mmCIF file of C-alpha atoms in Angstrom:
data_model
loop_
_atom_site.group_PDB
_atom_site.id
_atom_site.type_symbol
_atom_site.label_atom_id
_atom_site.label_comp_id
_atom_site.label_asym_id
_atom_site.label_seq_id
_atom_site.Cartn_x
_atom_site.Cartn_y
_atom_site.Cartn_z
ATOM 1 C CA MET Q 768 -106.670 7.156 81.372
ATOM 2 C CA LEU Q 769 -103.959 9.760 81.698
ATOM 3 C CA ALA Q 770 -103.456 12.088 78.775
ATOM 4 C CA PRO Q 771 -99.783 12.815 78.150
ATOM 5 C CA GLU Q 772 -98.781 16.449 77.901
ATOM 6 C CA GLY Q 773 -99.798 17.731 74.516
ATOM 7 C CA GLY Q 774 -102.286 14.899 74.020
ATOM 8 C CA ARG Q 775 -105.830 15.678 72.929
ATOM 9 C CA VAL Q 776 -108.786 13.725 74.276
ATOM 10 C CA LEU Q 777 -111.263 12.637 71.616
ATOM 11 C CA PHE Q 778 -114.735 11.435 72.573
ATOM 12 C CA VAL Q 779 -116.290 9.375 69.786
ATOM 13 C CA ALA Q 780 -120.082 9.290 69.942
ATOM 14 C CA GLY Q 781 -121.866 5.981 69.518
ATOM 15 C CA GLN Q 782 -121.153 4.375 66.151
ATOM 16 C CA ILE Q 783 -123.402 1.757 64.609
ATOM 17 C CA GLY Q 784 -122.631 -0.566 61.727
ATOM 18 C CA VAL Q 785 -125.877 -1.337 59.940
ATOM 19 C CA GLU Q 786 -124.009 -1.076 56.633
ATOM 20 C CA GLY Q 787 -122.344 -4.345 57.695
ATOM 21 C CA GLY Q 788 -125.604 -6.298 57.456
ATOM 22 C CA THR Q 789 -127.851 -7.782 60.116
ATOM 23 C CA ALA Q 790 -125.472 -10.188 61.878
ATOM 24 C CA LEU Q 791 -124.071 -8.943 65.184
ATOM 25 C CA ALA Q 792 -120.422 -9.664 64.316
ATOM 26 C CA ALA Q 793 -120.725 -7.917 60.946
ATOM 27 C CA GLN Q 794 -122.339 -4.860 62.520
ATOM 28 C CA PHE Q 795 -119.699 -4.890 65.270
ATOM 29 C CA GLN Q 796 -116.874 -4.861 62.724
ATOM 30 C CA ALA Q 797 -118.526 -2.036 60.772
ATOM 31 C CA ALA Q 798 -119.105 -0.019 63.973
ATOM 32 C CA LEU Q 799 -115.460 -0.492 64.990
ATOM 33 C CA ALA Q 800 -114.363 0.567 61.504
ATOM 34 C CA ASN Q 801 -116.475 3.711 61.923
ATOM 35 C CA VAL Q 802 -114.761 4.403 65.276
ATOM 36 C CA ALA Q 803 -111.363 3.879 63.634
ATOM 37 C CA ALA Q 804 -112.284 6.264 60.808
ATOM 38 C CA VAL Q 805 -113.247 9.012 63.274
ATOM 39 C CA VAL Q 806 -110.020 8.549 65.254
ATOM 40 C CA GLU Q 807 -107.932 8.550 62.068
ATOM 41 C CA GLU Q 808 -109.692 11.677 60.800
ATOM 42 C CA ALA Q 809 -108.649 13.374 64.060
ATOM 43 C CA GLY Q 810 -105.017 12.386 63.428
ATOM 44 C CA GLY Q 811 -104.844 9.240 65.559
ATOM 45 C CA THR Q 812 -104.791 5.488 65.155
ATOM 46 C CA VAL Q 813 -106.689 2.691 66.884
ATOM 47 C CA ALA Q 814 -103.687 2.391 69.219
ATOM 48 C CA ASP Q 815 -104.732 5.773 70.653
ATOM 49 C CA VAL Q 816 -108.112 4.419 71.786
ATOM 50 C CA GLY Q 817 -108.101 4.006 75.555
ATOM 51 C CA ARG Q 818 -111.711 3.007 76.169
ATOM 52 C CA LEU Q 819 -114.559 1.309 74.317
ATOM 53 C CA THR Q 820 -118.129 0.938 75.509
ATOM 54 C CA ILE Q 821 -120.076 -1.635 73.525
ATOM 55 C CA TYR Q 822 -123.875 -1.684 73.668
ATOM 56 C CA VAL Q 823 -125.703 -4.790 72.420
ATOM 57 C CA THR Q 824 -129.420 -5.457 72.134
ATOM 58 C CA ASP Q 825 -129.070 -9.237 72.524
ATOM 59 C CA MET Q 826 -126.512 -10.495 75.034
ATOM 60 C CA GLU Q 827 -127.205 -14.140 74.183
ATOM 61 C CA ALA Q 828 -126.485 -13.459 70.505
ATOM 62 C CA TYR Q 829 -123.251 -11.748 71.551
ATOM 63 C CA ARG Q 830 -122.200 -14.696 73.702
ATOM 64 C CA GLY Q 831 -123.189 -17.124 70.955
ATOM 65 C CA SER Q 832 -121.036 -15.402 68.368
ATOM 66 C CA LEU Q 833 -117.861 -14.787 70.383
ATOM 67 C CA PRO Q 834 -115.512 -16.363 67.801
ATOM 68 C CA GLU Q 835 -116.973 -14.153 65.050
ATOM 69 C CA VAL Q 836 -117.035 -11.089 67.320
ATOM 70 C CA GLY Q 837 -113.381 -11.691 68.249
ATOM 71 C CA ALA Q 838 -112.402 -11.990 64.592
ATOM 72 C CA ALA Q 839 -114.323 -8.800 63.790
ATOM 73 C CA TYR Q 840 -112.531 -6.996 66.613
ATOM 74 C CA ARG Q 841 -109.080 -8.159 65.530
ATOM 75 C CA ALA Q 842 -109.806 -7.174 61.909
ATOM 76 C CA VAL Q 843 -110.042 -3.532 63.001
ATOM 77 C CA PHE Q 844 -108.113 -3.186 66.287
ATOM 78 C CA GLY Q 845 -105.585 -5.993 65.860
ATOM 79 C CA LYS Q 846 -103.884 -6.778 69.162
ATOM 80 C CA HIS Q 847 -104.745 -3.439 70.805
ATOM 81 C CA PHE Q 848 -107.058 -3.964 73.775
ATOM 82 C CA PRO Q 849 -108.188 -0.763 75.507
ATOM 83 C CA ALA Q 850 -110.384 -0.784 78.607
ATOM 84 C CA MET Q 851 -113.785 -2.115 77.546
ATOM 85 C CA ALA Q 852 -117.281 -2.411 78.930
ATOM 86 C CA LEU Q 853 -120.121 -4.432 77.428
ATOM 87 C CA VAL Q 854 -123.648 -3.240 78.199
ATOM 88 C CA ALA Q 855 -126.935 -4.938 77.295
ATOM 89 C CA VAL Q 856 -129.685 -2.514 76.266
ATOM 90 C CA THR Q 857 -133.277 -3.092 75.210
ATOM 91 C CA GLU Q 858 -132.934 -1.144 71.975
ATOM 92 C CA LEU Q 859 -130.847 1.387 70.080
ATOM 93 C CA VAL Q 860 -132.053 4.518 68.293
ATOM 94 C CA ASP Q 861 -131.790 2.912 64.839
ATOM 95 C CA PRO Q 862 -134.064 -0.153 64.945
ATOM 96 C CA ARG Q 863 -131.764 -1.979 62.485
ATOM 97 C CA ALA Q 864 -128.782 -1.684 64.847
ATOM 98 C CA VAL Q 865 -127.913 -4.547 67.196
ATOM 99 C CA VAL Q 866 -124.621 -3.045 68.427
ATOM 100 C CA GLU Q 867 -123.255 0.441 69.071
ATOM 101 C CA VAL Q 868 -119.714 1.400 70.075
ATOM 102 C CA GLU Q 869 -118.497 4.534 71.891
ATOM 103 C CA ALA Q 870 -114.817 5.333 72.302
ATOM 104 C CA THR Q 871 -112.404 7.656 74.040
ATOM 105 C CA ALA Q 872 -108.963 8.235 72.562
ATOM 106 C CA VAL Q 873 -105.935 10.304 73.506
ATOM 107 C CA ILE Q 874 -104.209 11.538 70.396
ATOM 108 C CA LEU Q 875 -100.627 12.707 70.654
ATOM 109 C CA ARG Q 876 -99.386 15.500 68.468
ATOM 110 C CA ARG Q 877 -97.896 13.944 65.412
ATOM 111 C CA ALA Q 878 -97.787 14.640 61.736
ATOM 112 C CA LEU Q 879 -101.220 14.637 60.170
ATOM 113 C CA PRO Q 880 -101.987 11.857 57.661
ATOM 114 C CA ALA Q 881 -101.590 12.787 53.991
ATOM 115 C CA ARG Q 882 -105.321 12.608 53.220
ATOM 116 C CA ARG Q 883 -106.073 14.887 56.175
ATOM 117 C CA LEU Q 884 -103.413 17.330 54.988
ATOM 118 C CA ALA Q 885 -104.939 17.281 51.527
ATOM 119 C CA ALA Q 886 -108.364 17.993 53.005
ATOM 120 C CA LEU Q 887 -107.023 20.908 55.045
ATOM 121 C CA GLY Q 888 -104.899 22.300 52.250
ATOM 122 C CA ALA Q 889 -101.197 23.058 52.145
ATOM 123 C CA ARG Q 890 -101.570 26.164 54.318
ATOM 124 C CA ALA Q 891 -102.895 24.161 57.265
ATOM 125 C CA ALA Q 892 -100.035 21.680 56.866
ATOM 126 C CA LEU Q 893 -97.621 24.389 57.915
ATOM 127 C CA SER Q 894 -99.317 24.935 61.279
ATOM 128 C CA THR Q 895 -100.044 21.554 62.853
ATOM 129 C CA ASP Q 896 -99.175 22.835 66.333
ATOM 130 C CA ARG Q 897 -102.686 24.090 67.094
#
């Protein structure tokens, strides 16, 4: 992935989605939503994500729920398809988690979202060129 001049590379640590329930597709959607929230907090969108690594504890369950997994993916990332890798692992740190998602994004300089500006305060809004 080439970062355009002025772009910032964001590495998103593994996100789980146990708040989504126990089903793989539900956890996958929640994990992707967590990735999206991190990227948005940094001033980007899911379109800025250039790579996803998906870790699953049960490859057969993943294969068996492809329609649901696809729907979960599209609910968060729409028609944006970055480079992806799927890796089977024996377990994740949180024993409730069946899927974990890591991401890399390149965020171009653009106006910060209103909620981010509010969080930073009006003074920070004047100097977004950092």
